[in-house]
Structures are given as structure tokens and as C-alpha cells.
PDB file of C-alpha atoms in Angstrom:
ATOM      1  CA  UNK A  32     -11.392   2.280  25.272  1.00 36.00           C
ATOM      2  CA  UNK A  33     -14.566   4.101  23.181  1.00 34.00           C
ATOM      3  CA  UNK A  34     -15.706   4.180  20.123  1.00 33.00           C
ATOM      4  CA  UNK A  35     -18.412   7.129  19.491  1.00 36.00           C
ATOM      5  CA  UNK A  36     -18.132   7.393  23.635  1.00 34.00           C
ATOM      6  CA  UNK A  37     -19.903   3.869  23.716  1.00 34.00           C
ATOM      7  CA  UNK A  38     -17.732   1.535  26.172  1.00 35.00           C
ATOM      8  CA  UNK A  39     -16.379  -1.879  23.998  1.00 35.00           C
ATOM      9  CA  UNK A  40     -16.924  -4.358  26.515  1.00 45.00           C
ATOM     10  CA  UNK A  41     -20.379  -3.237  27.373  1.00 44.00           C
ATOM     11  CA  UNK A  42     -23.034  -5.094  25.769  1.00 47.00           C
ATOM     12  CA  UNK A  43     -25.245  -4.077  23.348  1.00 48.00           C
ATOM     13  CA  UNK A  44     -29.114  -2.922  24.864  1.00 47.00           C
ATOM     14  CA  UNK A  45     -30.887  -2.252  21.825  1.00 56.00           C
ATOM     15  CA  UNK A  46     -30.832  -2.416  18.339  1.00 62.00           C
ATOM     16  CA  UNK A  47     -30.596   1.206  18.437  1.00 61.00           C
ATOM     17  CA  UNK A  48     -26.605   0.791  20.223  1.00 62.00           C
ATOM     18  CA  UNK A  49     -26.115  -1.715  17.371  1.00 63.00           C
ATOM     19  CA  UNK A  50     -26.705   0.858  14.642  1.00 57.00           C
ATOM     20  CA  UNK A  51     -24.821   3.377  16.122  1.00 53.00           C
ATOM     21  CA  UNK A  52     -21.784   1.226  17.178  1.00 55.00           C
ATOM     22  CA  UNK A  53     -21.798  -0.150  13.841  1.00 53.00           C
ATOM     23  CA  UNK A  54     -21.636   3.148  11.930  1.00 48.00           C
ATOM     24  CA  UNK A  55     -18.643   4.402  14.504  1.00 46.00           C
ATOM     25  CA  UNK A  56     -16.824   1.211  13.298  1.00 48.00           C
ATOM     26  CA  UNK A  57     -17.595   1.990   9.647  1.00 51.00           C
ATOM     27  CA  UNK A  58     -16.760   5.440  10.211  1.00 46.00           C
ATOM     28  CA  UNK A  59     -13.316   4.426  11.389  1.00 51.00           C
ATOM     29  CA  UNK A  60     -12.485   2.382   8.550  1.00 61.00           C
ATOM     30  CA  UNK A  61     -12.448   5.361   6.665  1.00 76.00           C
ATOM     31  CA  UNK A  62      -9.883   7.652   9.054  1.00 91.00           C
ATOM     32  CA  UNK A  63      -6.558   7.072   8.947  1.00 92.00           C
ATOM     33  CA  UNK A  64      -3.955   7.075  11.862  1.00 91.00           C
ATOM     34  CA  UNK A  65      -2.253  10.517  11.935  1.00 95.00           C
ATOM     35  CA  UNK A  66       1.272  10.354  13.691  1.00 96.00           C
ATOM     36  CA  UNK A  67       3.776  12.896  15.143  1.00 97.00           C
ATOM     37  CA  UNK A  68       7.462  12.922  13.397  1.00 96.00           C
ATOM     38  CA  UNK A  69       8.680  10.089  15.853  1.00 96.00           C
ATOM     39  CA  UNK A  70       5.609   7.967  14.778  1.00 96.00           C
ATOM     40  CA  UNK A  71       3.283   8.209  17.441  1.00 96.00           C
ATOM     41  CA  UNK A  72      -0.102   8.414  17.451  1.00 94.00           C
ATOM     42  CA  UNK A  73      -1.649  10.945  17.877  1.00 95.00           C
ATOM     43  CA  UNK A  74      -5.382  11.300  16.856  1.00 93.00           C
ATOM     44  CA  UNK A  75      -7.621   9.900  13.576  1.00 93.00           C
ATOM     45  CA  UNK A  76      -8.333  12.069  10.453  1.00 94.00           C
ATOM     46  CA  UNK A  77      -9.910  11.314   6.824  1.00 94.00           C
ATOM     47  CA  UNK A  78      -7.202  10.932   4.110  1.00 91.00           C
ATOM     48  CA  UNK A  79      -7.792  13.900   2.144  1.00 91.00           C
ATOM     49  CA  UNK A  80      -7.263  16.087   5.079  1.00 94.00           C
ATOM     50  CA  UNK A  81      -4.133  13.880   6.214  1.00 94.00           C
ATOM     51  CA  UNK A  82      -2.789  14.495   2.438  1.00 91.00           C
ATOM     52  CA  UNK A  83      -4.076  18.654   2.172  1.00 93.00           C
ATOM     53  CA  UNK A  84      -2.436  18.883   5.472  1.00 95.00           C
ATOM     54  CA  UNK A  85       0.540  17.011   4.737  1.00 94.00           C
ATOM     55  CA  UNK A  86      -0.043  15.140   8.132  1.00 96.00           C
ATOM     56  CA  UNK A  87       2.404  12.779   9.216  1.00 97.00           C
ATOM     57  CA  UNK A  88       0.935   8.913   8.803  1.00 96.00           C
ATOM     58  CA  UNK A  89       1.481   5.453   8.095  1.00 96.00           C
ATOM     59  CA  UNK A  90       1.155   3.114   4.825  1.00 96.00           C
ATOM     60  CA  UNK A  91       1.901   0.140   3.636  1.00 97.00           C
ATOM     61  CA  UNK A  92       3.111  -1.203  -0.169  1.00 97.00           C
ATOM     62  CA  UNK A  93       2.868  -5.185  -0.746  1.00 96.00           C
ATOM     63  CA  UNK A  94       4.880  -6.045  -4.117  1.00 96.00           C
ATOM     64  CA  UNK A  95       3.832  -9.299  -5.793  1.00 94.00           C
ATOM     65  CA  UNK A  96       5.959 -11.919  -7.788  1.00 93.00           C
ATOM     66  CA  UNK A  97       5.043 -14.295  -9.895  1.00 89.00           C
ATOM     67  CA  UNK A  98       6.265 -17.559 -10.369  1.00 88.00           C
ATOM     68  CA  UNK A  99       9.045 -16.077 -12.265  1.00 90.00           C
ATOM     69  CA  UNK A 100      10.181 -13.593  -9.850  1.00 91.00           C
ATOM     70  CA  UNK A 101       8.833 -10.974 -11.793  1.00 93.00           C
ATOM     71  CA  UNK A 102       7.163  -8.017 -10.169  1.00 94.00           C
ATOM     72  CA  UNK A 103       3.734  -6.874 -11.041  1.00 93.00           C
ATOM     73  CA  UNK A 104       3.424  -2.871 -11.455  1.00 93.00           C
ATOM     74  CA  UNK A 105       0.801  -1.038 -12.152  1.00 88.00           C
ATOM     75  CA  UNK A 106       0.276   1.336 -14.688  1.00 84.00           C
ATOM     76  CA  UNK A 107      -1.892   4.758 -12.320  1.00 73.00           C
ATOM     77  CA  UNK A 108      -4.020   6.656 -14.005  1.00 65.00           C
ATOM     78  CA  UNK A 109      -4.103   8.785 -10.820  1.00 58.00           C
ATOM     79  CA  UNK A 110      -0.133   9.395 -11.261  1.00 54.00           C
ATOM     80  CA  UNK A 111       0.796  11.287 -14.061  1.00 51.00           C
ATOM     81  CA  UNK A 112       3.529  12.979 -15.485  1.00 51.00           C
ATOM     82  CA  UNK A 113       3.914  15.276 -18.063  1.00 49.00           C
ATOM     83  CA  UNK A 114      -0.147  13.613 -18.979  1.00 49.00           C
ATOM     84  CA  UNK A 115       1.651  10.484 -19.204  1.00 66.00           C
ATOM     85  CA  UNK A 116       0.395   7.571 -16.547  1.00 81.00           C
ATOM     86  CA  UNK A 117       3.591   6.228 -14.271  1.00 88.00           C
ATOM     87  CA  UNK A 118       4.465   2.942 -13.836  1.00 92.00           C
ATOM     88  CA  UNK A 119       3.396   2.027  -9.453  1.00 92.00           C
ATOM     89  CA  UNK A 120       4.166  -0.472  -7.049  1.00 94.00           C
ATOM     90  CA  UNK A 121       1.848  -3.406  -6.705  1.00 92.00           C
ATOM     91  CA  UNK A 122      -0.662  -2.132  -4.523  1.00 92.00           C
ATOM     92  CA  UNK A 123      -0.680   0.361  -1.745  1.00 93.00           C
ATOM     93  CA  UNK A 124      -2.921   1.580   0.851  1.00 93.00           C
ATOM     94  CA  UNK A 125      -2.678   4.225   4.146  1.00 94.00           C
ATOM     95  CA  UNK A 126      -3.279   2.385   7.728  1.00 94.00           C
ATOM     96  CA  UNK A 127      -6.691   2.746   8.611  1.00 89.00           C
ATOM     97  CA  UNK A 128      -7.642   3.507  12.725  1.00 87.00           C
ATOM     98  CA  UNK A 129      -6.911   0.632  14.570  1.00 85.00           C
ATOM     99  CA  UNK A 130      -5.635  -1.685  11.977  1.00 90.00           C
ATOM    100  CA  UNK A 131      -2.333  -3.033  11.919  1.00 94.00           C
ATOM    101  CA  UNK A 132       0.529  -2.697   8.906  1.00 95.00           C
ATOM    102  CA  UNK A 133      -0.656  -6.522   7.972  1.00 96.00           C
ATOM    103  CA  UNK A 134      -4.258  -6.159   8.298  1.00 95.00           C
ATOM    104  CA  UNK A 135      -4.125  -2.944   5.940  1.00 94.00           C
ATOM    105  CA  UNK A 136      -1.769  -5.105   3.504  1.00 95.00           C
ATOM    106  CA  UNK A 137      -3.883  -8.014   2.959  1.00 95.00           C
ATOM    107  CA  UNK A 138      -7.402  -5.857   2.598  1.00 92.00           C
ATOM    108  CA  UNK A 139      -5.740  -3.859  -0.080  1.00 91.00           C
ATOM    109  CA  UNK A 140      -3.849  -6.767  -1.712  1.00 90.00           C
ATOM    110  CA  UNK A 141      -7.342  -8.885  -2.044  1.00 89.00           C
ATOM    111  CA  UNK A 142      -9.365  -5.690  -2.758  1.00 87.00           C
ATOM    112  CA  UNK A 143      -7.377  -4.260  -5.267  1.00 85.00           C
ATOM    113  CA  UNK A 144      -5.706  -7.640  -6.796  1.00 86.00           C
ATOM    114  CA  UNK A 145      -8.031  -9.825  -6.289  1.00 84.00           C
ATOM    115  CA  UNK A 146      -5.007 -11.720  -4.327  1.00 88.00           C
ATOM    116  CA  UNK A 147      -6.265 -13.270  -0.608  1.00 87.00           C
ATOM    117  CA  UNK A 148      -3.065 -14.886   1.599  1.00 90.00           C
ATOM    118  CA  UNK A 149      -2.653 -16.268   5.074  1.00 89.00           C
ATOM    119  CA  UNK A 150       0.323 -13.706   5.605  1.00 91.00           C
ATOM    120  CA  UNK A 151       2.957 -11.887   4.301  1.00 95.00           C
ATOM    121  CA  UNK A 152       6.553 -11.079   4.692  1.00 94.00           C
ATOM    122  CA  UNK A 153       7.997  -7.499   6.129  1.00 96.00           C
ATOM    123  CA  UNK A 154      10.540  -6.588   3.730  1.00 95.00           C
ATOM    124  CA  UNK A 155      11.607  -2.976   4.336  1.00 95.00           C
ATOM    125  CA  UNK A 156       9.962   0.328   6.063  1.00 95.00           C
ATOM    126  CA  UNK A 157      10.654   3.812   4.633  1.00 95.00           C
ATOM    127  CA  UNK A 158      10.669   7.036   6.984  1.00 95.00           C
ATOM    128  CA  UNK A 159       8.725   9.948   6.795  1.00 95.00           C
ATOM    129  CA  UNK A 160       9.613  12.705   4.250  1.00 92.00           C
ATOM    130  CA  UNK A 161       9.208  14.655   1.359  1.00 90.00           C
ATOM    131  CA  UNK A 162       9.720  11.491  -0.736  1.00 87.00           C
ATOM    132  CA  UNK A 163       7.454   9.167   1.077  1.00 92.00           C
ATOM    133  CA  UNK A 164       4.413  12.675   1.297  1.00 91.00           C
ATOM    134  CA  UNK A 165       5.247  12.359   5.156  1.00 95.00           C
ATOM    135  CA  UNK A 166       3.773   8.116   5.402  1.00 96.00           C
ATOM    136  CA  UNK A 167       6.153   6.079   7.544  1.00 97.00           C
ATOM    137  CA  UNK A 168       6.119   3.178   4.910  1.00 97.00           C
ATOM    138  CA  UNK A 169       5.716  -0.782   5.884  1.00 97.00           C
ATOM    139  CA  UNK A 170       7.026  -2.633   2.909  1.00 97.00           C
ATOM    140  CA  UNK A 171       5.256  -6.279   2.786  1.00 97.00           C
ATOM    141  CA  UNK A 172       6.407  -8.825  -0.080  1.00 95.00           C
ATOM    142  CA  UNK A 173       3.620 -11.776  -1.050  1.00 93.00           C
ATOM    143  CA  UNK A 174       6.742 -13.651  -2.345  1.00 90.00           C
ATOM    144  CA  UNK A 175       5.985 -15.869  -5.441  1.00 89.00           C
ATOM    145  CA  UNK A 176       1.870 -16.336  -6.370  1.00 84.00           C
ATOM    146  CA  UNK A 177       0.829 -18.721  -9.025  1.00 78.00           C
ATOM    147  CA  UNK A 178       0.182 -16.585 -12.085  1.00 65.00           C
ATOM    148  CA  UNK A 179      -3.697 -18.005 -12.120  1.00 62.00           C
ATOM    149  CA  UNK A 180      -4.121 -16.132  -8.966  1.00 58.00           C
ATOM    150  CA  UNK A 181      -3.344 -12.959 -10.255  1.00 62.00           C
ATOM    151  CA  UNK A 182      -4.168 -13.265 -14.355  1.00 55.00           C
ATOM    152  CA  UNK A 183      -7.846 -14.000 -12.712  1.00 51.00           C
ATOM    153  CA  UNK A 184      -8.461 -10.078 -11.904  1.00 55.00           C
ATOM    154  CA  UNK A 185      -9.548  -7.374 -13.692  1.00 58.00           C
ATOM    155  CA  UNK A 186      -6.872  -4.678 -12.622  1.00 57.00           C
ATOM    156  CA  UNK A 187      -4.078  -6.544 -13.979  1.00 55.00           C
ATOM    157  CA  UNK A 188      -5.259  -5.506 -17.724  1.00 59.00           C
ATOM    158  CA  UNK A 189      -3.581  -2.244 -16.195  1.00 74.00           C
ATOM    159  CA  UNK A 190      -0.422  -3.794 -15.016  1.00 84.00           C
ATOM    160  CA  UNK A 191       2.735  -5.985 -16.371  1.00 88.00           C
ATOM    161  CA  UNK A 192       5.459  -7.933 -14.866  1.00 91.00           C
ATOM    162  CA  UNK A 193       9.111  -6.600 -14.732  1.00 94.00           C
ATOM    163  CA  UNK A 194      12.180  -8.754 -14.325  1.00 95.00           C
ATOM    164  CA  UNK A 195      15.026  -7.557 -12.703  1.00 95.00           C
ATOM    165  CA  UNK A 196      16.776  -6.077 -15.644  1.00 96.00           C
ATOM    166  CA  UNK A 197      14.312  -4.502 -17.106  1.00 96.00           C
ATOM    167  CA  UNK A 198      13.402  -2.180 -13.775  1.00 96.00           C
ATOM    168  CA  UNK A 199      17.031  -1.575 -13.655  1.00 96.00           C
ATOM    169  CA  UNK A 200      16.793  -0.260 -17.771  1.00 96.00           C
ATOM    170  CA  UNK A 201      13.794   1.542 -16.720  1.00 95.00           C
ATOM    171  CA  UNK A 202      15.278   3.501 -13.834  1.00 96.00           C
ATOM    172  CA  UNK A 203      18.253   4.403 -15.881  1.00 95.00           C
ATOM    173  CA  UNK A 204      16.622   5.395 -19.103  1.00 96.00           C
ATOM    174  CA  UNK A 205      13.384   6.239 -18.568  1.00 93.00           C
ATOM    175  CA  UNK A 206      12.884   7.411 -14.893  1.00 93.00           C
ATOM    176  CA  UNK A 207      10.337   9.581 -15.418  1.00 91.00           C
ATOM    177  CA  UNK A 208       8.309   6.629 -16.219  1.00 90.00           C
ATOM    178  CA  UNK A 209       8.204   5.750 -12.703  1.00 93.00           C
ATOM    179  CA  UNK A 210       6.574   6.505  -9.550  1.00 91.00           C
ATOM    180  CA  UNK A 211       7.953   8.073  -6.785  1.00 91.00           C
ATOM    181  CA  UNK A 212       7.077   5.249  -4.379  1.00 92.00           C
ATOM    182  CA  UNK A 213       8.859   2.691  -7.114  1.00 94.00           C
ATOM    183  CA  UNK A 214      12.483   4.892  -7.554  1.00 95.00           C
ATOM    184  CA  UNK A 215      12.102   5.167  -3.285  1.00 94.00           C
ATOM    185  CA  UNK A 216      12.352   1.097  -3.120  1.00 95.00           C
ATOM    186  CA  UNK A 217      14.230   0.806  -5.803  1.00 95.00           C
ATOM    187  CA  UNK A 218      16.904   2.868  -4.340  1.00 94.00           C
ATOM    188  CA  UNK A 219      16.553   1.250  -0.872  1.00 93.00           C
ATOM    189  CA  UNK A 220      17.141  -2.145  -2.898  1.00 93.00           C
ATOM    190  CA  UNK A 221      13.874  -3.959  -1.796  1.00 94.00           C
ATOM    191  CA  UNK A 222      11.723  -4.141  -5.292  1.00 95.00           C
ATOM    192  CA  UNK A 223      14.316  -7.152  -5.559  1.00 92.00           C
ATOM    193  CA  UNK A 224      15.775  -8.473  -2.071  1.00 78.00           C
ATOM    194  CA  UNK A 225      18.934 -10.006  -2.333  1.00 60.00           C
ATOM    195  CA  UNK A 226      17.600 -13.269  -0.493  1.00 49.00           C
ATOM    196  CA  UNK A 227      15.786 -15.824  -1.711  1.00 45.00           C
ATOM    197  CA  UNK A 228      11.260 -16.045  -1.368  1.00 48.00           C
TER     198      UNK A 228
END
């Protein structure tokens, strides 16, 4: 396997190879796997052409608890209805090249949340579609975090908790409120699984 047609288990000559193996590496942390309808790879693309092209590709969601078994959403600027901002999942991210569902879930939990776990737990996985913008979707759960953990970044002056009842009162009332992502795992009935963290 290559990366920028340099050989990975050949050794580095120069500082010159360094660079240049170093900026293919960079350069791949910003494509994103694009995948065929049965979810194979098939080749690496930047996002916005994935999304302009409506490429099929893979993502993950993690949805954080806290303590109370409440769910953190996020209020997105970037989502908006009608000019009013829509009430997201915890955090979400595409699958960078050659990074796994996990790997993507954790860099975008601690990046974006300020959050940084060992692991977390595969809850649910959406397929491709209108409704998911064609992302096979790997649904991770961080089960319960102390509340210091998340109260202690900056992002969360953009987000609140949600118990169970009052997602459910939100769906039914005020839908429009809520992302599409959100009213997808709602409906597939994993914003609260029925077992226990």
C-alpha cells in the first residue's frame, strides 16, 4: 500500500521524504471515504465534493448522557429552518481515509466536546438514503459522563440536555425544531436504547 506513490514500509531517506509523506498523511485526513451503494470502497474525495455530488459515504454520530441519562443536543447554527437554528445530535463527523467508525468518533467527540474516552459503545447504524444525504451512519453512545466533563467546554453554551419525555414532546409538537439526523434516530429508537448504560 502507497500513500502519494511512496511505499509505507520503506524507510524514510531524507528529510525531504519526511515532508512529503507527512503532507500526503495530512492531506488524507481531510478526504473522506467515498463508497458504492453496497458500502464499498471505492476511492477518497474532499467533503464538499462528496456532499455537491451527493456521493455515497460513511459517518458516524456519538450521543452523550449525563449522569442523569439525559442527552446533550446541540443547538446548529449551520442547520436552519425557516432562519430558525435546529436542535442536532451530540456530535457528528464523516469517516476520514483510512480511519475507522471509532477512531472518527472519539476525534470528533474530544474535538468538538471537549470529551476524551478509552472507547465507546456501537449502538445502531443507519443506511444510505435520502434521509441520511447518502452516509451509511455508525451510531456510537459514550453512555453516562460526569457532568464536569462536559460543563468544562465551551460548545456546550450552545447545547442542553433532554430527558426522555421531553424529546418525545419535542418530536410530537414541535418537529420542525429538529434535525433530520435527530427525527432519523429517534424513529429507529436509539436516542434512548431500551437497555441499560
Amino acid at each position: 500500500m502507497s500513500i502519494a506513490g511512496k511505499k509505507l514500509n520503506q524507510p524514510a531517506s531524507n528529510s525531504s521524504s519526511d515532508k512529503q509523506e507527512a503532507a500526503a498523511a495530512e492531506l488524507l485526513e481531510h478526504l473522506i471515504e467515498v463508497v458504492d451503494e453496497h458500502d464499498k470502497p471505492v476511492g477518497y474525495m474532499p467533503l464538499e465534493d462528496v456532499r455537491r455530488q451527493a456521493l455515497y459515504h460513511r459517518q458516524v454520530i456519538v450521543l452523550v448522557y449525563n449522569e442523569k441519562n439525559k442527552i446533550f443536543l446541540q443547538k446548529k447554527e449551520a442547520l436552519k429552518k425557516r432562519g430558525k437554528s435546529l436542535w442536532d445530535v451530540s456530535t457528528s463527523a464523516p469517516i476520514c481515509a483510512e480511519q475507522s467508525a471509532e477512531e472518527t468518533a472519539l476525534a470528533a467527540l474530544s474535538q468538538e466536546l471537549g470529551i476524551t474516552l478509552q472507547g465507546l459503545r456501537p449502538i445502531g447504524q443507519a443506511l444510505a438514503g435520502p434521509s441520511t444525504g447518502n452516509a451509511f451512519i455508525s451510531v456510537f453512545s459514550t453512555g453516562m459522563v460526569p457532568l464536569e466533563h462536559i460543563h468544562s467546554h465551551p460548545v456546550v453554551k450552545n447545547g442542553f440536555f433532554f430527558d426522555h419525555e421531553e424529546i418525545s414532546s419535542l418530536v410530537e409538537h414541535y418537529r420542525e425544531m429538529l434535525s433530520p439526523s435527530l427525527l432519523l434516530l429517534w424513529d429507529m429508537g436509539v436516542v434512548f436504547p431500551a437497555s441499560s448504560f
